PDB file of C-alpha atoms in Angstrom:
ATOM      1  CA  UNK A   1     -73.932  16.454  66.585  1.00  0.00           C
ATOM      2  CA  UNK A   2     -75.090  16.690  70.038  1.00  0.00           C
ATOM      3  CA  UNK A   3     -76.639  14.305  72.179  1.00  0.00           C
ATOM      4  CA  UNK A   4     -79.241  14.649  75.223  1.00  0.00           C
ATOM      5  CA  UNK A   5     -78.178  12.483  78.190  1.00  0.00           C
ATOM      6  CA  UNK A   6     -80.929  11.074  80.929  1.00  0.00           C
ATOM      7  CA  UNK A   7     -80.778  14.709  82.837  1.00  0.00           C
ATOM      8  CA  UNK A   8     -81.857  16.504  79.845  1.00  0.00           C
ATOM      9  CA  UNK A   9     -78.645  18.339  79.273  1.00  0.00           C
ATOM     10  CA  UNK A  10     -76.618  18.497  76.147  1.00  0.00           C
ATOM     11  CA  UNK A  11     -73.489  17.054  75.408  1.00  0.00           C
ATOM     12  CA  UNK A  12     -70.248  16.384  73.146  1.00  0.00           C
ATOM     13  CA  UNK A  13     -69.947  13.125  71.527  1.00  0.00           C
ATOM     14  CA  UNK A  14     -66.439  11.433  72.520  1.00  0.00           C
ATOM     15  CA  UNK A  15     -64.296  11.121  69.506  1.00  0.00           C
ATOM     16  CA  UNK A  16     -61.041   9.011  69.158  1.00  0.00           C
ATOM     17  CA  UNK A  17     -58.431  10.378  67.506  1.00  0.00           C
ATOM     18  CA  UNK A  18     -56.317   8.029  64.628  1.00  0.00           C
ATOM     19  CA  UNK A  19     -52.426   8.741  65.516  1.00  0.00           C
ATOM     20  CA  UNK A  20     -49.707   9.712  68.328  1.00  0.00           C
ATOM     21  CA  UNK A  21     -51.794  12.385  70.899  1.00  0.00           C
ATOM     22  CA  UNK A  22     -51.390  15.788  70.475  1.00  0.00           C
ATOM     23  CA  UNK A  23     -52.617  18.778  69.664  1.00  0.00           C
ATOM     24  CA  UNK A  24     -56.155  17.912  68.402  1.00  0.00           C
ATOM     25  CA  UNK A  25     -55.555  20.926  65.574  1.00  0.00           C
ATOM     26  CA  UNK A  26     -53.260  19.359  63.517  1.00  0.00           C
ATOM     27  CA  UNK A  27     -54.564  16.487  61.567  1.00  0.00           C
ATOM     28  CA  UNK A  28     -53.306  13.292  61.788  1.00  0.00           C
ATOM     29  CA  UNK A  29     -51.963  11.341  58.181  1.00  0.00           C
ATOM     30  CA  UNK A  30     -53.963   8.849  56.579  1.00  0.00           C
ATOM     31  CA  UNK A  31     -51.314   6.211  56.751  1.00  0.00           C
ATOM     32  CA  UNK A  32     -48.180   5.716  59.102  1.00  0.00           C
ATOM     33  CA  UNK A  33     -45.183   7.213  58.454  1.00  0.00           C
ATOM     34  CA  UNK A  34     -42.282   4.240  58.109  1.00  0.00           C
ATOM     35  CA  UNK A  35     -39.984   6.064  56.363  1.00  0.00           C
ATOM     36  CA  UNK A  36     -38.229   6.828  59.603  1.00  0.00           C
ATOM     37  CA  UNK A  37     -34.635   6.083  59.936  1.00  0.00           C
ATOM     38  CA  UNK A  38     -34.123   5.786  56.618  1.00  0.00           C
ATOM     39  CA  UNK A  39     -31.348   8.303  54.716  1.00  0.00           C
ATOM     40  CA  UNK A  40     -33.022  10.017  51.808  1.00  0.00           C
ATOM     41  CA  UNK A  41     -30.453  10.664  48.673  1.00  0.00           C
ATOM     42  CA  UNK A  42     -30.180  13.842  47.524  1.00  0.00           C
ATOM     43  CA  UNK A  43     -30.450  13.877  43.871  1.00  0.00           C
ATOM     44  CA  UNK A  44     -28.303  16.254  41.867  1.00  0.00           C
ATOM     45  CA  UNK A  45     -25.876  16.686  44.961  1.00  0.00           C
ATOM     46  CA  UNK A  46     -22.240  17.430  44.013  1.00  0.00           C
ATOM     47  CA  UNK A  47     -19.355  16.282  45.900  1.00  0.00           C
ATOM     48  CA  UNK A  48     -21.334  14.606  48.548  1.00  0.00           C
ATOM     49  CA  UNK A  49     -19.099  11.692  49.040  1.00  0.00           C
ATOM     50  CA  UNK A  50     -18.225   8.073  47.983  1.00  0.00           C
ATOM     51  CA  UNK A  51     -21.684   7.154  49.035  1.00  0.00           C
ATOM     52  CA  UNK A  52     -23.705   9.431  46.615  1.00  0.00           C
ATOM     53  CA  UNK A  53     -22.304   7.747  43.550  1.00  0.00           C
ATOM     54  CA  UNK A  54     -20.595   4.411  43.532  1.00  0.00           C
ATOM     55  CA  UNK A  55     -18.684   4.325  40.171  1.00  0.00           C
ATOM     56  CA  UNK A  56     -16.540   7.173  41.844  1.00  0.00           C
ATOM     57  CA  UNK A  57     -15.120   4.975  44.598  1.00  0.00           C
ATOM     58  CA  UNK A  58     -14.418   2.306  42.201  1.00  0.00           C
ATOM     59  CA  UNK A  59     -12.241   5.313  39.903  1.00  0.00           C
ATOM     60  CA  UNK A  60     -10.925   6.500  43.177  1.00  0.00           C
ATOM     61  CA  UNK A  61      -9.479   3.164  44.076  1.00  0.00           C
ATOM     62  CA  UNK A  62      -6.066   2.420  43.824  1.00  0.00           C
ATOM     63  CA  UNK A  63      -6.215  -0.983  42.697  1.00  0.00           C
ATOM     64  CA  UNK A  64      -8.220   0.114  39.887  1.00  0.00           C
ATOM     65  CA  UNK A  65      -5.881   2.334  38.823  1.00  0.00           C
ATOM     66  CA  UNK A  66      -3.285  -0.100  38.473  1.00  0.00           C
ATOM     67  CA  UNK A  67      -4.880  -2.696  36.737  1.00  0.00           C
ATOM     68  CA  UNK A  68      -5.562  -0.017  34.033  1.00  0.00           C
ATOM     69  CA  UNK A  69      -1.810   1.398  33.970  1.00  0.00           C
ATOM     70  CA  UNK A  70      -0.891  -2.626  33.595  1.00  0.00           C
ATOM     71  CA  UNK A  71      -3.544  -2.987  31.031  1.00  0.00           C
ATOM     72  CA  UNK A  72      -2.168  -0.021  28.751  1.00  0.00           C
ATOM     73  CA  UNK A  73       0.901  -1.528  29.295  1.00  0.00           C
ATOM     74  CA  UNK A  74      -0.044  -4.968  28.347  1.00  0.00           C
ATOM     75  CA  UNK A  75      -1.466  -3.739  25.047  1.00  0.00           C
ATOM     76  CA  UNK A  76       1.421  -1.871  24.009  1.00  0.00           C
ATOM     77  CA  UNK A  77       3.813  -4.712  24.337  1.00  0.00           C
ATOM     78  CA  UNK A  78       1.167  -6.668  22.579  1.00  0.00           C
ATOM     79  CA  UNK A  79       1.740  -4.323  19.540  1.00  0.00           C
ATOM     80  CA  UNK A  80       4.987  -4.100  19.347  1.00  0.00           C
ATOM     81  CA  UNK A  81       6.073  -8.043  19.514  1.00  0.00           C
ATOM     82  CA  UNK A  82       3.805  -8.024  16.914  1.00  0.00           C
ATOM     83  CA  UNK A  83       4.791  -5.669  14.408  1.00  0.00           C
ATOM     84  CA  UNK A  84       8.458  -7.187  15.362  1.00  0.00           C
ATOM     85  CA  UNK A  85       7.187 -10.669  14.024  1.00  0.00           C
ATOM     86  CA  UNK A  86       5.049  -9.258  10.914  1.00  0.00           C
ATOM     87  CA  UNK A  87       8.709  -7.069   9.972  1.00  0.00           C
ATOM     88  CA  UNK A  88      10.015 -11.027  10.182  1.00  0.00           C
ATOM     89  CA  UNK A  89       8.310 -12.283   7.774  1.00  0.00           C
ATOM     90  CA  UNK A  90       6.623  -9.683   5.854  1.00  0.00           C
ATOM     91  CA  UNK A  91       9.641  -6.829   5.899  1.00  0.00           C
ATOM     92  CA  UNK A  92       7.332  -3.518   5.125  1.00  0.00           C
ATOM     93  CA  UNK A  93      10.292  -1.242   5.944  1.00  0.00           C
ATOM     94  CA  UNK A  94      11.956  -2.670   3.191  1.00  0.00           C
ATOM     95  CA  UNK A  95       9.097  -3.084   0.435  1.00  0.00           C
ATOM     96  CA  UNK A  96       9.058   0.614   0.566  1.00  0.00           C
ATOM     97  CA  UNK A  97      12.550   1.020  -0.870  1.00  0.00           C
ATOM     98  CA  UNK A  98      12.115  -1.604  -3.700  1.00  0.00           C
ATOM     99  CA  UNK A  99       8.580   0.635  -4.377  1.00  0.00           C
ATOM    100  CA  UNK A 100      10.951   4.109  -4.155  1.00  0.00           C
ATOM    101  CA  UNK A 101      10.441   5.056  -7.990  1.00  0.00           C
ATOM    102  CA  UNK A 102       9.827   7.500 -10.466  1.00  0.00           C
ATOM    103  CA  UNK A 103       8.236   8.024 -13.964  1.00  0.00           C
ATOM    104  CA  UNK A 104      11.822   9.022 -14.744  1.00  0.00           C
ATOM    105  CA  UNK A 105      13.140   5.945 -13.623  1.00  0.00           C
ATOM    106  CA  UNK A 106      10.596   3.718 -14.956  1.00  0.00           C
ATOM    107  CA  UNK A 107      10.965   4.851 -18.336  1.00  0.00           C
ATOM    108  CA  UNK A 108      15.252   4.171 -17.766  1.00  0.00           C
ATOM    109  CA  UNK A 109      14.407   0.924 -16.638  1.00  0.00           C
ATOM    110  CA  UNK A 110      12.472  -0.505 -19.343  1.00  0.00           C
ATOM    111  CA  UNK A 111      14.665   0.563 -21.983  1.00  0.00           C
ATOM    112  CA  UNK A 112      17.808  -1.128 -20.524  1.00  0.00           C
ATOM    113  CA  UNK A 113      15.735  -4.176 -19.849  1.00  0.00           C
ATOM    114  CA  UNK A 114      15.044  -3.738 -23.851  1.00  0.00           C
ATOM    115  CA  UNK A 115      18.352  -1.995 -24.987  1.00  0.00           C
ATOM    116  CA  UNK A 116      20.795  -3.337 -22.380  1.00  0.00           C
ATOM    117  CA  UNK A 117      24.126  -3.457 -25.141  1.00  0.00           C
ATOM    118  CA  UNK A 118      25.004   0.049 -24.730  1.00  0.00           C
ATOM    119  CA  UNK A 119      24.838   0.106 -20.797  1.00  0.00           C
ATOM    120  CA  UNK A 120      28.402   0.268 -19.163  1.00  0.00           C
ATOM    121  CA  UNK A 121      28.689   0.211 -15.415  1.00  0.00           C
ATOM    122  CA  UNK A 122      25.709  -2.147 -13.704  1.00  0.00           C
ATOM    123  CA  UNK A 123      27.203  -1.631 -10.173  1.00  0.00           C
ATOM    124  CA  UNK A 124      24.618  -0.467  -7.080  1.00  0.00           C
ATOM    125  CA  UNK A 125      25.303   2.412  -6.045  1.00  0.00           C
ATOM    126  CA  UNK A 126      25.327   2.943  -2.184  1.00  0.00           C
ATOM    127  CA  UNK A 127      25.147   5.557   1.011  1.00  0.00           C
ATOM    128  CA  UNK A 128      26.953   4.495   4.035  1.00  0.00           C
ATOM    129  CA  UNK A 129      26.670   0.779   3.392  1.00  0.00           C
ATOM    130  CA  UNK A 130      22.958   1.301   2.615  1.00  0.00           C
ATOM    131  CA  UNK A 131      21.908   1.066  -1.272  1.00  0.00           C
ATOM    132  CA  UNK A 132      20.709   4.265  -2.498  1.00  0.00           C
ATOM    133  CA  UNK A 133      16.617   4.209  -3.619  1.00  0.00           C
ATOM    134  CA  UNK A 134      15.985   3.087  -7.252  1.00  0.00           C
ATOM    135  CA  UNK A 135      14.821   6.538  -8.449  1.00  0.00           C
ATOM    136  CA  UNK A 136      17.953   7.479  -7.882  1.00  0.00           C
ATOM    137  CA  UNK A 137      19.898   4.347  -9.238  1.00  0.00           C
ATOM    138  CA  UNK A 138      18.831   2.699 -12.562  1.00  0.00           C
ATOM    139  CA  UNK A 139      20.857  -0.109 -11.790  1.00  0.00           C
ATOM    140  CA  UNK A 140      19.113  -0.945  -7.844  1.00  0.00           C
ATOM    141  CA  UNK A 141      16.390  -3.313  -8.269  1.00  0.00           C
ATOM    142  CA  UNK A 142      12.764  -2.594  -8.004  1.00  0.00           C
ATOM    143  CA  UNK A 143       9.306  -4.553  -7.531  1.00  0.00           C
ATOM    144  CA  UNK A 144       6.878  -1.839  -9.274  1.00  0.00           C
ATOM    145  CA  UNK A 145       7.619  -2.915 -13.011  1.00  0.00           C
ATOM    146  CA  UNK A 146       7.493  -6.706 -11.513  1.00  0.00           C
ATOM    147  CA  UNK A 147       4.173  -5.811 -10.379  1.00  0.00           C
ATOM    148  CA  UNK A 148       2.836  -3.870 -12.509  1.00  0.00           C
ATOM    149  CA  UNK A 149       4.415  -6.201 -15.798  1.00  0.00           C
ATOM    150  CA  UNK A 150       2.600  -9.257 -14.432  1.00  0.00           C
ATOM    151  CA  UNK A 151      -0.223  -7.507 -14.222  1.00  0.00           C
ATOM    152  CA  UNK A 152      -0.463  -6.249 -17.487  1.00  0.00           C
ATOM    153  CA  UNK A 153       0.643  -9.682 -18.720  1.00  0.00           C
ATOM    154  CA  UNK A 154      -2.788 -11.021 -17.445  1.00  0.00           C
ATOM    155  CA  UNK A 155      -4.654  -8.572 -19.013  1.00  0.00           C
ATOM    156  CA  UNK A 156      -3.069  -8.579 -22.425  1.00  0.00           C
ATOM    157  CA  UNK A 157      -2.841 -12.077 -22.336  1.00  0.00           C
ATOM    158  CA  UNK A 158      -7.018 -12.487 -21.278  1.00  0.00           C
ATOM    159  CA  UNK A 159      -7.068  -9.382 -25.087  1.00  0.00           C
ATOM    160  CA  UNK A 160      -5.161 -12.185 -26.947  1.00  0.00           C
ATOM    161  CA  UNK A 161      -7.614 -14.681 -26.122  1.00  0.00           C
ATOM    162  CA  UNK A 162     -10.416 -12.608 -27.015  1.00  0.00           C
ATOM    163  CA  UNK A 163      -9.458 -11.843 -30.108  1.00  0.00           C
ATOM    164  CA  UNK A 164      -9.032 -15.865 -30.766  1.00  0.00           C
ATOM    165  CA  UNK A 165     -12.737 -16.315 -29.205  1.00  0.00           C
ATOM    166  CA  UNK A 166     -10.810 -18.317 -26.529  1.00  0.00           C
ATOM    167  CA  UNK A 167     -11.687 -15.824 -23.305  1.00  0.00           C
ATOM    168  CA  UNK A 168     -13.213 -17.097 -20.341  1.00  0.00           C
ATOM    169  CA  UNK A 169     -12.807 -16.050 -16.965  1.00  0.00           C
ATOM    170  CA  UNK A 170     -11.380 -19.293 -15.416  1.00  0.00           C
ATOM    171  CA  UNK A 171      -8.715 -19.295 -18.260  1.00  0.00           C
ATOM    172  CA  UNK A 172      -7.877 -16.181 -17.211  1.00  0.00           C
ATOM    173  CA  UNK A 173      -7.796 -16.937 -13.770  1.00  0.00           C
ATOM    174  CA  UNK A 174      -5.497 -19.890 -15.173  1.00  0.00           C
ATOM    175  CA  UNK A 175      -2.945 -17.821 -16.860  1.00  0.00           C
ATOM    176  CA  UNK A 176      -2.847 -15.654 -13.754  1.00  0.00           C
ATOM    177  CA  UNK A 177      -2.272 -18.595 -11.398  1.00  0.00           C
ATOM    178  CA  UNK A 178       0.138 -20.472 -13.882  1.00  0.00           C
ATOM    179  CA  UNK A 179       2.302 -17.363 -14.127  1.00  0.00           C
ATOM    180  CA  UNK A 180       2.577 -16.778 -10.574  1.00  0.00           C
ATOM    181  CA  UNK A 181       3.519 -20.325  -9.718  1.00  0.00           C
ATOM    182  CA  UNK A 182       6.016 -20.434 -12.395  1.00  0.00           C
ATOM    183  CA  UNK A 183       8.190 -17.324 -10.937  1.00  0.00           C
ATOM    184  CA  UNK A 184       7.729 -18.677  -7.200  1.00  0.00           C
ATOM    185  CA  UNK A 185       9.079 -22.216  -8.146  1.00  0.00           C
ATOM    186  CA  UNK A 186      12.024 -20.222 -10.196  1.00  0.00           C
ATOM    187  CA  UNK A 187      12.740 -18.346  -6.933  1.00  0.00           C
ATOM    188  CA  UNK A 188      12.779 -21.454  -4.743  1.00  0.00           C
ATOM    189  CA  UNK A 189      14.926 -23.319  -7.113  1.00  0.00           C
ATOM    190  CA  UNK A 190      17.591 -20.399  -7.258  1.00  0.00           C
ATOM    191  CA  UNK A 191      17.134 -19.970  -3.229  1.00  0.00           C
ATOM    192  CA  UNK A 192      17.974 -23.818  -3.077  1.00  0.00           C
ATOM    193  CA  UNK A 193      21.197 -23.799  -5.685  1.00  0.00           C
ATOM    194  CA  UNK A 194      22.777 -20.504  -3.792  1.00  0.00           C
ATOM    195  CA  UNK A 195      22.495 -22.346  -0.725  1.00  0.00           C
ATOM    196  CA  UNK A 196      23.955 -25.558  -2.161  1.00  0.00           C
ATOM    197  CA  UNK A 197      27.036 -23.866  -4.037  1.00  0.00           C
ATOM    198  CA  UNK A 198      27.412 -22.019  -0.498  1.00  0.00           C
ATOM    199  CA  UNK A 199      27.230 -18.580  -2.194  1.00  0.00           C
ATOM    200  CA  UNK A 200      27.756 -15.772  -0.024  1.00  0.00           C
ATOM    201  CA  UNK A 201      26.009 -13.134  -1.922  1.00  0.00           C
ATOM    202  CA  UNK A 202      23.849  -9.814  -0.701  1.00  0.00           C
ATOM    203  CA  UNK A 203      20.908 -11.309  -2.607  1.00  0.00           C
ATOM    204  CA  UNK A 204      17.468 -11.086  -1.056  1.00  0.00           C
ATOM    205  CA  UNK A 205      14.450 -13.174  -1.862  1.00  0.00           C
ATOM    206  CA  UNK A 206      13.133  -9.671  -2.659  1.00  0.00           C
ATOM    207  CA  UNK A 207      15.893  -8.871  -5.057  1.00  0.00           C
ATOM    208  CA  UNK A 208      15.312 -12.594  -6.582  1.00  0.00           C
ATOM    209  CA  UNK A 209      11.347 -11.838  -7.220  1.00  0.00           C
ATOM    210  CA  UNK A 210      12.587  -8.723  -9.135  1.00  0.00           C
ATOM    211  CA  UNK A 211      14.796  -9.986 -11.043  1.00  0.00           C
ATOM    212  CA  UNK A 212      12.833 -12.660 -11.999  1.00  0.00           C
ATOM    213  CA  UNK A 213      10.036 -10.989 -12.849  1.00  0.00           C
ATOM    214  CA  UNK A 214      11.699  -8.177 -15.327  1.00  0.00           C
ATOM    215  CA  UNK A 215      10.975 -10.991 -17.903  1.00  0.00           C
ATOM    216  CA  UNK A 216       7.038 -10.474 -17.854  1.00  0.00           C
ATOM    217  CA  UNK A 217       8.328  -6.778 -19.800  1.00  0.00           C
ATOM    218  CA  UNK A 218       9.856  -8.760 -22.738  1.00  0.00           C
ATOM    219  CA  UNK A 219       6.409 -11.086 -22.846  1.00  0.00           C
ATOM    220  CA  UNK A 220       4.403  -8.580 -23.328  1.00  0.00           C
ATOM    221  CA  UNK A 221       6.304  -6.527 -25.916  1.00  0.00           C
ATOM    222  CA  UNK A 222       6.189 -10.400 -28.002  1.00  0.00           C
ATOM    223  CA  UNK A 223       2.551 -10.969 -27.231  1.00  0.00           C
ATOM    224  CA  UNK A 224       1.962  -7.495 -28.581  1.00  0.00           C
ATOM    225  CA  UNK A 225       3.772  -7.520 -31.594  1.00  0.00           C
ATOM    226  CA  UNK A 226       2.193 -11.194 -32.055  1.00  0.00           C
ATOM    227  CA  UNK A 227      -1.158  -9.408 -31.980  1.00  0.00           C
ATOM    228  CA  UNK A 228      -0.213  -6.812 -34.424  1.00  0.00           C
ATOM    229  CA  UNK A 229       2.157  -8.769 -37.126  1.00  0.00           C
ATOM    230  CA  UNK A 230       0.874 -11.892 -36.160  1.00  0.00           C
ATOM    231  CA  UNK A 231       3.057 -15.044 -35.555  1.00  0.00           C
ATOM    232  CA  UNK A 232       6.330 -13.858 -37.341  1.00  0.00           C
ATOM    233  CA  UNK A 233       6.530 -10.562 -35.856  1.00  0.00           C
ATOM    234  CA  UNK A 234       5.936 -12.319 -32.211  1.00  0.00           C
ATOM    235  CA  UNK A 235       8.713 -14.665 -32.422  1.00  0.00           C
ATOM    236  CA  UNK A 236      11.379 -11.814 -34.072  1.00  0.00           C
ATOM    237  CA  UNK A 237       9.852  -9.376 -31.224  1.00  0.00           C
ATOM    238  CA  UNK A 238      10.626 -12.796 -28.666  1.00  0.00           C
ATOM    239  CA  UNK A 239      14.111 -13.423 -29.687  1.00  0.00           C
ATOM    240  CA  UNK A 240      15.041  -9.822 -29.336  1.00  0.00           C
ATOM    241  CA  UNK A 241      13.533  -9.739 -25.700  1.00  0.00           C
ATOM    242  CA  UNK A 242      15.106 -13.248 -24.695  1.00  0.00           C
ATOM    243  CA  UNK A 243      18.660 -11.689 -25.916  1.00  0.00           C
ATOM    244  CA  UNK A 244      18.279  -8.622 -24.267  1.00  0.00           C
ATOM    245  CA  UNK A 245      16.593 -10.439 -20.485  1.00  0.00           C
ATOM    246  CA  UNK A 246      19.713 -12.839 -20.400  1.00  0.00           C
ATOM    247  CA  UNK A 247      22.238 -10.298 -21.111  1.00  0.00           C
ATOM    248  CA  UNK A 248      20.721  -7.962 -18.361  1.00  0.00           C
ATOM    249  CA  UNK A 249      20.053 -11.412 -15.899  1.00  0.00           C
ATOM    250  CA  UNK A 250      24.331 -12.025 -17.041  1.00  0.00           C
ATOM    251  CA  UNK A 251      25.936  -8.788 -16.277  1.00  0.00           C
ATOM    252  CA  UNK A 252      23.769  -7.696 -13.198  1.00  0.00           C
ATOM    253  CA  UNK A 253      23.785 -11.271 -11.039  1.00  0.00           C
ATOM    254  CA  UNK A 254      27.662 -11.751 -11.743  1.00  0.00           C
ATOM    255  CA  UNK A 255      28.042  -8.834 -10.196  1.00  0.00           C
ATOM    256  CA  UNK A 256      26.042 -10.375  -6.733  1.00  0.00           C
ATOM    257  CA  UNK A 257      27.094 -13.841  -7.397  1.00  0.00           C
ATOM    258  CA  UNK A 258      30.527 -13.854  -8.724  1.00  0.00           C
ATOM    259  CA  UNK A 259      31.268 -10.581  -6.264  1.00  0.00           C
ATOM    260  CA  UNK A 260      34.300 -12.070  -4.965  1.00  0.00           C
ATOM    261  CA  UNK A 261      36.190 -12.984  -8.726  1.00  0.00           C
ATOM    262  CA  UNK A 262      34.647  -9.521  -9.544  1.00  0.00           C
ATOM    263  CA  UNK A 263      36.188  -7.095  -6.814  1.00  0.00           C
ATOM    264  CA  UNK A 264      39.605  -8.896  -7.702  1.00  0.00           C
ATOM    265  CA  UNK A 265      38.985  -7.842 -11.465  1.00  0.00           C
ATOM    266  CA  UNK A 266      40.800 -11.910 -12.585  1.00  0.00           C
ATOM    267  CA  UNK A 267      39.100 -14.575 -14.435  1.00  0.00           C
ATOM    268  CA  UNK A 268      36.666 -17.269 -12.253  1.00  0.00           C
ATOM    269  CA  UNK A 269      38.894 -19.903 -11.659  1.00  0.00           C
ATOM    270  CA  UNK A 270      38.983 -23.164  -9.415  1.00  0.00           C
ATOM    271  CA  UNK A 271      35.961 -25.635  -8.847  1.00  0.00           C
ATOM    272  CA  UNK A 272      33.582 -23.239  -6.539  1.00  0.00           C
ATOM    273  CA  UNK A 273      33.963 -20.279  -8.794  1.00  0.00           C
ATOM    274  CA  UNK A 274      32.977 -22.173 -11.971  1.00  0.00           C
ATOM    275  CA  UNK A 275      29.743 -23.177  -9.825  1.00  0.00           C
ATOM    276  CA  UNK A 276      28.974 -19.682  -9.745  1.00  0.00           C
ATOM    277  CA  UNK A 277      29.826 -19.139 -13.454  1.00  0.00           C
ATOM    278  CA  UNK A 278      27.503 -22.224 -14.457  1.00  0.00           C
ATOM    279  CA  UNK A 279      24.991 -20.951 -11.946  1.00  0.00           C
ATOM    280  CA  UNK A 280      24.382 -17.557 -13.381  1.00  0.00           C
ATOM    281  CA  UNK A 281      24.375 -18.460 -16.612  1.00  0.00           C
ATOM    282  CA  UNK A 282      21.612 -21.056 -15.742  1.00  0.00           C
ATOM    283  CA  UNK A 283      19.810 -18.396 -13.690  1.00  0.00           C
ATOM    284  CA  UNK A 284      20.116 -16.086 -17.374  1.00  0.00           C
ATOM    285  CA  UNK A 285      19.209 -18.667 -19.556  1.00  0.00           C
ATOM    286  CA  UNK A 286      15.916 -19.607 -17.335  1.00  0.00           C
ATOM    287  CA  UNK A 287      14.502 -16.487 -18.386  1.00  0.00           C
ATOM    288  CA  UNK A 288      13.895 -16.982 -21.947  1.00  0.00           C
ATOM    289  CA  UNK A 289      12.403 -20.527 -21.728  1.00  0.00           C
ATOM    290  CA  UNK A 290      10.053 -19.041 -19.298  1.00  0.00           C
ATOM    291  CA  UNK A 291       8.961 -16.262 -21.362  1.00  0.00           C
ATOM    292  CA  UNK A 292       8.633 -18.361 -24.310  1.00  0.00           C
ATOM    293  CA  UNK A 293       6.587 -21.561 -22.253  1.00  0.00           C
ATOM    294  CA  UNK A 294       4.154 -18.292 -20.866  1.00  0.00           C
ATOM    295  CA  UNK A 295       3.720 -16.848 -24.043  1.00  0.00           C
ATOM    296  CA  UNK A 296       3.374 -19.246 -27.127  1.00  0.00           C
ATOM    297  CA  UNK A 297      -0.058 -20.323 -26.753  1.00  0.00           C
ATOM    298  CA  UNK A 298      -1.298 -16.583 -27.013  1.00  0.00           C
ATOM    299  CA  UNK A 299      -0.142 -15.827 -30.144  1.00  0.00           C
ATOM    300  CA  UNK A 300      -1.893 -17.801 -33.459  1.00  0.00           C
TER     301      UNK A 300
END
């Protein structure tokens, strides 16, 4: 726009210019630049440094990497003290040999715990002081018919009450419970009397909870004949079982408890050794008054 001064003339309006001077060309910003000074990241950069990317100096620092090597290290001790305490008092290395069976075996097994007359030599038979697996030894003992006997005890013992109209499941939970506190108060009293007699014996609490619990095979050969030929075939089917469990209880433990009279191949003589006698019969003799006291009330 032009402007005419006092002379007449023409002239140039004055115009002030936003921003640092210059060269009038280039156009000045809208708003000041205060970015300046600062260091602009570069995004997607690789291997720019310490700076681009903090979690990389804390990887790259020393002290870091030593607090995770003593970490790892912590941990691994952790595990091991305490599979060394659970092997204490729950030994899985050696549940795994007293589960070391066959069908072959099995089948042995239950008829010598039936038909144990005709059975000769009842020693273990062992591999460089270690007892050889019971699949391979019919006379090493075992905790799968245990097991798998009280189990099937419960259940043919919840079909006996069924058939009487007597089934429920707390009774069965009962019988279950009853059962199991029976055999662990038989193990603690036979733990108790080898330690008071001063027995010094290979027997395990292991070898104890089989032993004791071959009996649940004879109870449920009674129960089932009681179901079958009712109360006269349970108690001839009983009396066989109790026989055969106490001669099989007799000639296996005097082998562990009367080991010493045994190896010599005399008679048990003198005060201790009669102890021993006494106590293994009394161990034998237990087992029939069990399976009798678990049994009875099953069969009408």
């Amino acid at each position: 726009m032009e402007f005419l001064n006092q002379s007449g003339s023409r002239q140039q309006p004055n115009i002030r210019m936003r921003g640092p001077s210059g060269d009038p060309g280039d156009p000045s910003p809208l708003f000041d630049d205060t970015s300046a000074g600062v260091k602009k990241h570069e995004h997607g950069a690789v291997g720019k440094g310490p700076d681009e990317y903090p979690g990389q100096a804390f990887l790259s620092d020393p002290m870091s990497n030593l607090a995770m090597a003593y970490g790892s290290s912590l941990a691994s001790h952790g595990k091991e003290m305490m599979d060394k305490n659970l092997d204490r008092f729950l030994p899985i290395s050696k549940l795994k040999y007293y589960f070391a069976v066959d069908t072959v075996y099995v089948g042995k097994k239950l008829g010598l715990l039936v038909f144990p007359y005709m059975h000769e030599n009842w020693e273990v038979s062992y591999q460089q002081d270690t007892p050889v697996a019971p699949r391979f030894d019919i006379n090493a003992p075992d905790l799968y018919i245990p097991m798998m006997g009280f189990i099937t005890y419960v259940l043919v013992a919840g079909l006996a009450l069924g058939t009487q109209n007597r089934f429920s499941p707390e009774i069965l939970g009962i019988q279950a419970s009853s059962a199991l506190v029976w055999l662990i108060i038989e193990v603690l009293t036979v733990l108790l009397s080898l330690y008071l007699v001063t027995v010094n014996t290979d027997l395990t609490t292991i070898d104890l909870v089989a032993f004791s619990g071959y009996k649940y095979v004879g109870m449920i050969v009674g129960v089932v004949a009681g179901l079958l030929f009712g109360r006269t075939g349970y108690y001839l089917t009983l009396l066989w079982c109790c026989v055969s469990i106490f001669v099989f209880t007799i000639r296996t433990l005097r082998l562990k408890i009367l080991s010493e009279a045994a190896a010599e191949g005399r008679l048990v003589r003198g005060a201790k050794n009669q102890l021993r006698m006494y106590l293994t019969m009394a161990i034998a003799a237990a087992q029939p008054v069990f399976m009798y006291w678990l049994t009875f009330h099953l069969v009408r």
